[in-house]
Amino acid sequence: MTVRRLTLDDLDDCSRLAKDRGWLPERHKWRLLFEIGEVYGMDAPDGDGLAATNILTRYGDDHAVISMVLTASRFGRQGLARRLMEHVLEQAGGRTVSLYATEHGRPLYERLGFRVVGRAAKHTGVFKGEPSGRTRPATEADLGRILELDAELFGTDRSAALRRMFGFGEQVRIAEGGFGQCWRNDDNTVIGPVVARDEETARALIGDLALHAGGEVRMDLDLAKAGLVRWAGEHGIGSPWEVSMMVRGGELPGDRSCQFLPYMQALG
């Protein structure tokens, strides 16, 4: 099976592969990743769709994120995930590479030189609270301010992803010293990214975005931020599902204390 660069023509097969592994189809997210990342895959030798996928998203010249590492259940344990990982790591060049790993996938990543640098957990629920009065809906006129703050606090260039927030997301909000977005996934609304100079500003952004979304929301919380995790639980957000944050070839960029929610776990 040969590794090839996938295109939007492969979107249906990507969604089928995700469902084969018990994931949601997440076509909206896949479309964004096709726009800002490099989607690789292998065609199934039986002619039925894709055998495996992997996505590399570059952030500037120094960092990249790997996501959507999937292998069709009927081709498990045949080394396809490793072949694709080796391919995308070669494409990443000398960049520091990060990803989120389940316990099932972590041993492979460790063999490829990744190390665990933290734990995160998907939390879901219906947010209970009142508007903060500290944030407002952002417009594209605010984009320059958002990109400047993100470059400072995130520590590398992810402007290609952030420039798409206003088309991809449900709402973007801004506050003094922070910004955040929520976007609609298949079964809930995801809050992220959220970047802020302090946790109080992050809480205001997260709460206002969740209230705007209504219904069930998802937050992928860094478990090192125990105060934020506790605050989310007090406001109805629980049911955590944990993964490992892993990195290869260097350190995670920027000021991690100011990075409260990722764009999505697929983008870091």
mmCIF file of C-alpha atoms in Angstrom:
data_model
loop_
_atom_site.group_PDB
_atom_site.id
_atom_site.type_symbol
_atom_site.label_atom_id
_atom_site.label_comp_id
_atom_site.label_asym_id
_atom_site.label_seq_id
_atom_site.Cartn_x
_atom_site.Cartn_y
_atom_site.Cartn_z
ATOM 1 C CA MET A 1 0.000 0.000 0.000
ATOM 2 C CA THR A 2 1.402 3.344 -1.083
ATOM 3 C CA VAL A 3 1.091 6.531 0.964
ATOM 4 C CA ARG A 4 -0.575 9.328 -1.007
ATOM 5 C CA ARG A 5 -1.748 12.885 -0.358
ATOM 6 C CA LEU A 6 -5.523 12.858 -0.029
ATOM 7 C CA THR A 7 -7.898 15.515 -1.373
ATOM 8 C CA LEU A 8 -11.457 16.597 -0.644
ATOM 9 C CA ASP A 9 -12.562 13.941 -3.133
ATOM 10 C CA ASP A 10 -11.597 11.467 -0.379
ATOM 11 C CA LEU A 11 -13.771 13.115 2.281
ATOM 12 C CA ASP A 12 -16.511 10.471 2.144
ATOM 13 C CA ASP A 13 -13.960 7.693 2.634
ATOM 14 C CA CYS A 14 -12.349 9.591 5.537
ATOM 15 C CA SER A 15 -15.736 9.807 7.247
ATOM 16 C CA ARG A 16 -16.390 6.112 6.615
ATOM 17 C CA LEU A 17 -13.023 5.216 8.115
ATOM 18 C CA ALA A 18 -13.749 7.339 11.194
ATOM 19 C CA LYS A 19 -17.090 5.590 11.716
ATOM 20 C CA ASP A 20 -15.409 2.203 11.259
ATOM 21 C CA ARG A 21 -13.278 3.015 14.325
ATOM 22 C CA GLY A 22 -16.210 4.280 16.382
ATOM 23 C CA TRP A 23 -15.464 7.964 15.802
ATOM 24 C CA LEU A 24 -17.994 10.514 14.647
ATOM 25 C CA PRO A 25 -17.782 11.357 10.920
ATOM 26 C CA GLU A 26 -16.863 15.011 11.725
ATOM 27 C CA ARG A 27 -17.030 16.174 8.118
ATOM 28 C CA HIS A 28 -16.902 19.850 9.148
ATOM 29 C CA LYS A 29 -13.594 19.288 10.970
ATOM 30 C CA TRP A 30 -12.157 17.150 8.189
ATOM 31 C CA ARG A 31 -12.884 19.940 5.680
ATOM 32 C CA LEU A 32 -10.956 22.446 7.770
ATOM 33 C CA LEU A 33 -8.027 20.059 8.133
ATOM 34 C CA PHE A 34 -7.947 19.531 4.376
ATOM 35 C CA GLU A 35 -7.674 23.325 4.013
ATOM 36 C CA ILE A 36 -4.919 23.979 6.529
ATOM 37 C CA GLY A 37 -3.148 20.631 6.794
ATOM 38 C CA GLU A 38 -1.678 17.833 4.718
ATOM 39 C CA VAL A 39 -3.919 14.775 4.721
ATOM 40 C CA TYR A 40 -2.200 11.481 3.925
ATOM 41 C CA GLY A 41 -3.618 8.023 3.519
ATOM 42 C CA MET A 42 -3.385 4.557 2.025
ATOM 43 C CA ASP A 43 -6.039 3.023 -0.193
ATOM 44 C CA ALA A 44 -7.450 -0.275 1.007
ATOM 45 C CA PRO A 45 -6.080 -3.163 -1.090
ATOM 46 C CA ASP A 46 -9.560 -4.676 -1.292
ATOM 47 C CA GLY A 47 -10.750 -1.532 -3.086
ATOM 48 C CA ASP A 48 -13.136 -0.548 -0.304
ATOM 49 C CA GLY A 49 -12.170 2.958 0.745
ATOM 50 C CA LEU A 50 -9.132 3.856 2.835
ATOM 51 C CA ALA A 51 -6.960 1.585 4.928
ATOM 52 C CA ALA A 52 -5.427 4.382 7.022
ATOM 53 C CA THR A 53 -5.120 8.168 7.396
ATOM 54 C CA ASN A 54 -2.914 10.719 9.126
ATOM 55 C CA ILE A 55 -2.810 14.542 9.021
ATOM 56 C CA LEU A 56 0.133 16.899 9.420
ATOM 57 C CA THR A 57 -0.658 20.533 10.226
ATOM 58 C CA ARG A 58 2.310 22.910 10.152
ATOM 59 C CA TYR A 59 2.524 25.905 12.469
ATOM 60 C CA GLY A 60 5.207 28.174 11.058
ATOM 61 C CA ASP A 61 8.718 26.853 10.560
ATOM 62 C CA ASP A 62 9.198 25.299 13.981
ATOM 63 C CA HIS A 63 6.128 23.299 14.994
ATOM 64 C CA ALA A 64 3.639 20.799 13.562
ATOM 65 C CA VAL A 65 0.708 18.770 14.858
ATOM 66 C CA ILE A 66 -0.271 15.227 13.874
ATOM 67 C CA SER A 67 -3.917 14.195 14.058
ATOM 68 C CA MET A 68 -6.628 11.865 12.725
ATOM 69 C CA VAL A 69 -4.396 8.787 13.012
ATOM 70 C CA LEU A 70 -6.821 6.080 11.884
ATOM 71 C CA THR A 71 -6.487 2.517 10.612
ATOM 72 C CA ALA A 72 -9.437 0.484 9.330
ATOM 73 C CA SER A 73 -10.335 -2.219 11.834
ATOM 74 C CA ARG A 74 -9.801 -4.992 9.274
ATOM 75 C CA PHE A 75 -6.186 -3.830 8.722
ATOM 76 C CA GLY A 76 -5.203 -3.451 12.357
ATOM 77 C CA ARG A 77 -1.808 -4.617 13.619
ATOM 78 C CA GLN A 78 -0.255 -4.636 10.142
ATOM 79 C CA GLY A 79 2.074 -1.665 10.683
ATOM 80 C CA LEU A 80 0.065 0.849 8.631
ATOM 81 C CA ALA A 81 -0.129 3.448 11.404
ATOM 82 C CA ARG A 82 3.644 3.294 11.848
ATOM 83 C CA ARG A 83 4.278 3.653 8.102
ATOM 84 C CA LEU A 84 2.087 6.739 7.935
ATOM 85 C CA MET A 85 3.622 8.211 11.088
ATOM 86 C CA GLU A 86 7.127 7.756 9.689
ATOM 87 C CA HIS A 87 6.013 9.423 6.461
ATOM 88 C CA VAL A 88 4.511 12.499 8.102
ATOM 89 C CA LEU A 89 7.441 12.837 10.500
ATOM 90 C CA GLU A 90 9.715 12.939 7.477
ATOM 91 C CA GLN A 91 7.474 15.629 5.963
ATOM 92 C CA ALA A 92 7.678 17.628 9.202
ATOM 93 C CA GLY A 93 11.429 17.961 8.764
ATOM 94 C CA GLY A 94 13.151 19.460 11.795
ATOM 95 C CA ARG A 95 9.965 20.794 13.404
ATOM 96 C CA THR A 96 8.946 19.927 16.916
ATOM 97 C CA VAL A 97 5.874 17.693 16.526
ATOM 98 C CA SER A 98 3.027 17.274 19.008
ATOM 99 C CA LEU A 99 -0.094 15.136 19.212
ATOM 100 C CA TYR A 100 -2.751 13.816 21.575
ATOM 101 C CA ALA A 101 -2.572 10.070 22.222
ATOM 102 C CA THR A 102 -4.987 7.505 23.570
ATOM 103 C CA GLU A 103 -3.580 4.737 25.759
ATOM 104 C CA HIS A 104 -3.927 2.439 22.746
ATOM 105 C CA GLY A 105 -1.789 4.635 20.512
ATOM 106 C CA ARG A 106 0.785 5.837 23.039
ATOM 107 C CA PRO A 107 3.198 2.859 22.798
ATOM 108 C CA LEU A 108 3.635 3.412 19.038
ATOM 109 C CA TYR A 109 4.360 7.103 19.520
ATOM 110 C CA GLU A 110 6.864 6.359 22.282
ATOM 111 C CA ARG A 111 8.717 3.990 19.952
ATOM 112 C CA LEU A 112 8.886 6.833 17.420
ATOM 113 C CA GLY A 113 10.514 9.180 19.919
ATOM 114 C CA PHE A 114 7.528 11.013 21.425
ATOM 115 C CA ARG A 115 7.362 11.656 25.156
ATOM 116 C CA VAL A 116 4.426 12.487 27.412
ATOM 117 C CA VAL A 117 4.425 16.128 28.556
ATOM 118 C CA GLY A 118 0.983 16.292 30.148
ATOM 119 C CA ARG A 119 -2.552 14.998 30.302
ATOM 120 C CA ALA A 120 -5.730 16.465 28.857
ATOM 121 C CA ALA A 121 -9.341 15.360 29.051
ATOM 122 C CA LYS A 122 -12.455 15.878 26.980
ATOM 123 C CA HIS A 123 -15.175 17.277 29.245
ATOM 124 C CA THR A 124 -18.786 17.637 28.134
ATOM 125 C CA GLY A 125 -22.027 18.983 29.558
ATOM 126 C CA VAL A 126 -24.497 21.847 29.506
ATOM 127 C CA PHE A 127 -22.881 24.977 30.922
ATOM 128 C CA LYS A 128 -24.736 26.618 33.810
ATOM 129 C CA GLY A 129 -23.897 30.230 34.544
ATOM 130 C CA GLU A 130 -24.454 33.884 33.757
ATOM 131 C CA PRO A 131 -22.839 36.144 31.137
ATOM 132 C CA SER A 132 -19.568 37.621 32.367
ATOM 133 C CA GLY A 133 -20.043 41.081 30.914
ATOM 134 C CA ARG A 134 -16.325 41.045 30.041
ATOM 135 C CA THR A 135 -16.381 39.755 26.464
ATOM 136 C CA ARG A 136 -17.984 40.721 23.162
ATOM 137 C CA PRO A 137 -18.490 39.052 19.770
ATOM 138 C CA ALA A 138 -15.432 39.619 17.596
ATOM 139 C CA THR A 139 -15.505 40.622 13.948
ATOM 140 C CA GLU A 140 -12.922 40.249 11.223
ATOM 141 C CA ALA A 141 -11.802 43.778 12.087
ATOM 142 C CA ASP A 142 -10.406 42.230 15.302
ATOM 143 C CA LEU A 143 -8.352 39.623 13.430
ATOM 144 C CA GLY A 144 -5.089 41.565 13.519
ATOM 145 C CA ARG A 145 -5.345 41.952 17.294
ATOM 146 C CA ILE A 146 -6.158 38.253 17.681
ATOM 147 C CA LEU A 147 -3.229 37.134 15.516
ATOM 148 C CA GLU A 148 -0.807 39.391 17.387
ATOM 149 C CA LEU A 149 -1.892 38.067 20.782
ATOM 150 C CA ASP A 150 -1.839 34.457 19.612
ATOM 151 C CA ALA A 151 1.645 34.778 18.123
ATOM 152 C CA GLU A 152 2.870 36.108 21.476
ATOM 153 C CA LEU A 153 1.166 33.569 23.755
ATOM 154 C CA PHE A 154 0.949 30.491 21.530
ATOM 155 C CA GLY A 155 4.526 31.058 20.438
ATOM 156 C CA THR A 156 4.398 30.101 16.787
ATOM 157 C CA ASP A 157 2.458 30.955 13.631
ATOM 158 C CA ARG A 158 -0.969 29.331 13.416
ATOM 159 C CA SER A 159 -2.511 32.249 11.533
ATOM 160 C CA ALA A 160 -3.668 29.987 8.685
ATOM 161 C CA ALA A 161 -6.013 28.245 11.114
ATOM 162 C CA LEU A 162 -7.086 31.366 13.013
ATOM 163 C CA ARG A 163 -7.943 33.277 9.845
ATOM 164 C CA ARG A 164 -10.642 30.665 9.204
ATOM 165 C CA MET A 165 -12.323 31.000 12.604
ATOM 166 C CA PHE A 166 -15.005 33.396 11.388
ATOM 167 C CA GLY A 167 -16.107 31.037 8.611
ATOM 168 C CA PHE A 168 -15.562 27.768 10.452
ATOM 169 C CA GLY A 169 -16.897 28.625 13.906
ATOM 170 C CA GLU A 170 -20.246 29.488 15.446
ATOM 171 C CA GLN A 171 -18.848 32.545 17.209
ATOM 172 C CA VAL A 172 -15.560 34.241 18.020
ATOM 173 C CA ARG A 173 -15.385 36.362 21.193
ATOM 174 C CA ILE A 174 -12.748 38.797 22.369
ATOM 175 C CA ALA A 175 -11.839 40.326 25.720
ATOM 176 C CA GLU A 176 -9.082 42.521 27.032
ATOM 177 C CA GLY A 177 -6.115 40.141 26.888
ATOM 178 C CA GLY A 178 -7.807 37.152 25.303
ATOM 179 C CA PHE A 179 -9.953 35.582 22.584
ATOM 180 C CA GLY A 180 -11.868 32.379 22.004
ATOM 181 C CA GLN A 181 -14.069 30.521 19.547
ATOM 182 C CA CYS A 182 -16.754 27.845 19.546
ATOM 183 C CA TRP A 183 -17.560 25.614 16.590
ATOM 184 C CA ARG A 184 -20.273 23.095 15.887
ATOM 185 C CA ASN A 185 -19.278 19.418 15.780
ATOM 186 C CA ASP A 186 -21.549 16.471 15.030
ATOM 187 C CA ASP A 187 -23.049 16.024 18.494
ATOM 188 C CA ASN A 188 -22.078 19.140 20.473
ATOM 189 C CA THR A 189 -20.384 22.533 20.253
ATOM 190 C CA VAL A 190 -16.638 22.583 20.892
ATOM 191 C CA ILE A 191 -15.103 25.500 22.801
ATOM 192 C CA GLY A 192 -11.622 26.347 21.509
ATOM 193 C CA PRO A 193 -9.208 27.786 20.935
ATOM 194 C CA VAL A 194 -9.130 29.954 24.043
ATOM 195 C CA VAL A 195 -5.973 32.008 24.650
ATOM 196 C CA ALA A 196 -5.778 34.571 27.438
ATOM 197 C CA ARG A 197 -3.263 36.318 29.660
ATOM 198 C CA ASP A 198 -4.933 35.021 32.832
ATOM 199 C CA GLU A 199 -7.421 32.400 33.938
ATOM 200 C CA GLU A 200 -10.162 34.848 34.905
ATOM 201 C CA THR A 201 -10.248 36.173 31.345
ATOM 202 C CA ALA A 202 -10.239 32.607 30.010
ATOM 203 C CA ARG A 203 -13.185 31.699 32.242
ATOM 204 C CA ALA A 204 -15.143 34.714 31.003
ATOM 205 C CA LEU A 205 -14.522 33.746 27.371
ATOM 206 C CA ILE A 206 -15.315 30.069 27.906
ATOM 207 C CA GLY A 207 -18.496 30.765 29.839
ATOM 208 C CA ASP A 208 -19.820 33.329 27.376
ATOM 209 C CA LEU A 209 -19.055 31.078 24.408
ATOM 210 C CA ALA A 210 -20.783 28.135 26.112
ATOM 211 C CA LEU A 211 -23.841 30.205 26.929
ATOM 212 C CA HIS A 212 -24.014 31.417 23.336
ATOM 213 C CA ALA A 213 -23.801 27.825 22.081
ATOM 214 C CA GLY A 214 -26.543 26.472 24.316
ATOM 215 C CA GLY A 215 -26.988 22.721 24.701
ATOM 216 C CA GLU A 216 -24.087 20.343 25.210
ATOM 217 C CA VAL A 217 -20.585 21.743 24.836
ATOM 218 C CA ARG A 218 -17.158 20.122 24.809
ATOM 219 C CA MET A 219 -13.979 21.462 26.401
ATOM 220 C CA ASP A 220 -10.604 19.732 26.054
ATOM 221 C CA LEU A 221 -9.021 20.788 29.336
ATOM 222 C CA ASP A 222 -5.366 20.558 30.330
ATOM 223 C CA LEU A 223 -5.481 18.612 33.597
ATOM 224 C CA ALA A 224 -2.553 20.655 34.937
ATOM 225 C CA LYS A 225 -4.994 23.584 35.159
ATOM 226 C CA ALA A 226 -6.785 22.109 38.162
ATOM 227 C CA GLY A 227 -8.614 25.329 39.023
ATOM 228 C CA LEU A 228 -10.136 25.585 35.561
ATOM 229 C CA VAL A 229 -11.128 21.904 35.590
ATOM 230 C CA ARG A 230 -12.823 22.385 38.971
ATOM 231 C CA TRP A 231 -14.573 25.562 37.771
ATOM 232 C CA ALA A 232 -15.889 23.765 34.676
ATOM 233 C CA GLY A 233 -17.236 20.956 36.848
ATOM 234 C CA GLU A 234 -19.010 23.437 39.107
ATOM 235 C CA HIS A 235 -20.726 24.813 35.988
ATOM 236 C CA GLY A 236 -21.995 21.474 34.680
ATOM 237 C CA ILE A 237 -19.059 20.312 32.541
ATOM 238 C CA GLY A 238 -17.800 16.830 33.449
ATOM 239 C CA SER A 239 -17.555 13.239 32.120
ATOM 240 C CA PRO A 240 -13.807 13.453 31.360
ATOM 241 C CA TRP A 241 -12.096 11.178 28.843
ATOM 242 C CA GLU A 242 -8.319 11.422 29.198
ATOM 243 C CA VAL A 243 -5.529 11.429 26.629
ATOM 244 C CA SER A 244 -1.793 12.125 26.764
ATOM 245 C CA MET A 245 -0.186 15.241 25.325
ATOM 246 C CA MET A 246 2.997 14.103 23.578
ATOM 247 C CA VAL A 247 5.878 15.894 21.867
ATOM 248 C CA ARG A 248 8.874 14.887 19.769
ATOM 249 C CA GLY A 249 12.026 16.808 18.934
ATOM 250 C CA GLY A 250 11.771 19.771 21.292
ATOM 251 C CA GLU A 251 9.449 21.605 23.647
ATOM 252 C CA LEU A 252 5.889 22.801 23.141
ATOM 253 C CA PRO A 253 5.892 26.427 21.984
ATOM 254 C CA GLY A 254 4.776 29.551 23.783
ATOM 255 C CA ASP A 255 3.455 30.161 27.270
ATOM 256 C CA ARG A 256 1.423 27.088 28.183
ATOM 257 C CA SER A 257 -0.103 28.891 31.169
ATOM 258 C CA CYS A 258 -1.934 31.168 28.703
ATOM 259 C CA GLN A 259 -3.205 28.393 26.406
ATOM 260 C CA PHE A 260 -6.480 27.262 27.952
ATOM 261 C CA LEU A 261 -8.255 25.293 25.203
ATOM 262 C CA PRO A 262 -6.885 23.996 21.897
ATOM 263 C CA TYR A 263 -8.401 24.816 18.521
ATOM 264 C CA MET A 264 -9.422 21.181 18.622
ATOM 265 C CA GLN A 265 -7.446 18.214 19.840
ATOM 266 C CA ALA A 266 -6.714 17.568 16.185
ATOM 267 C CA LEU A 267 -4.869 20.943 15.923
ATOM 268 C CA GLY A 268 -3.274 21.169 19.338
#
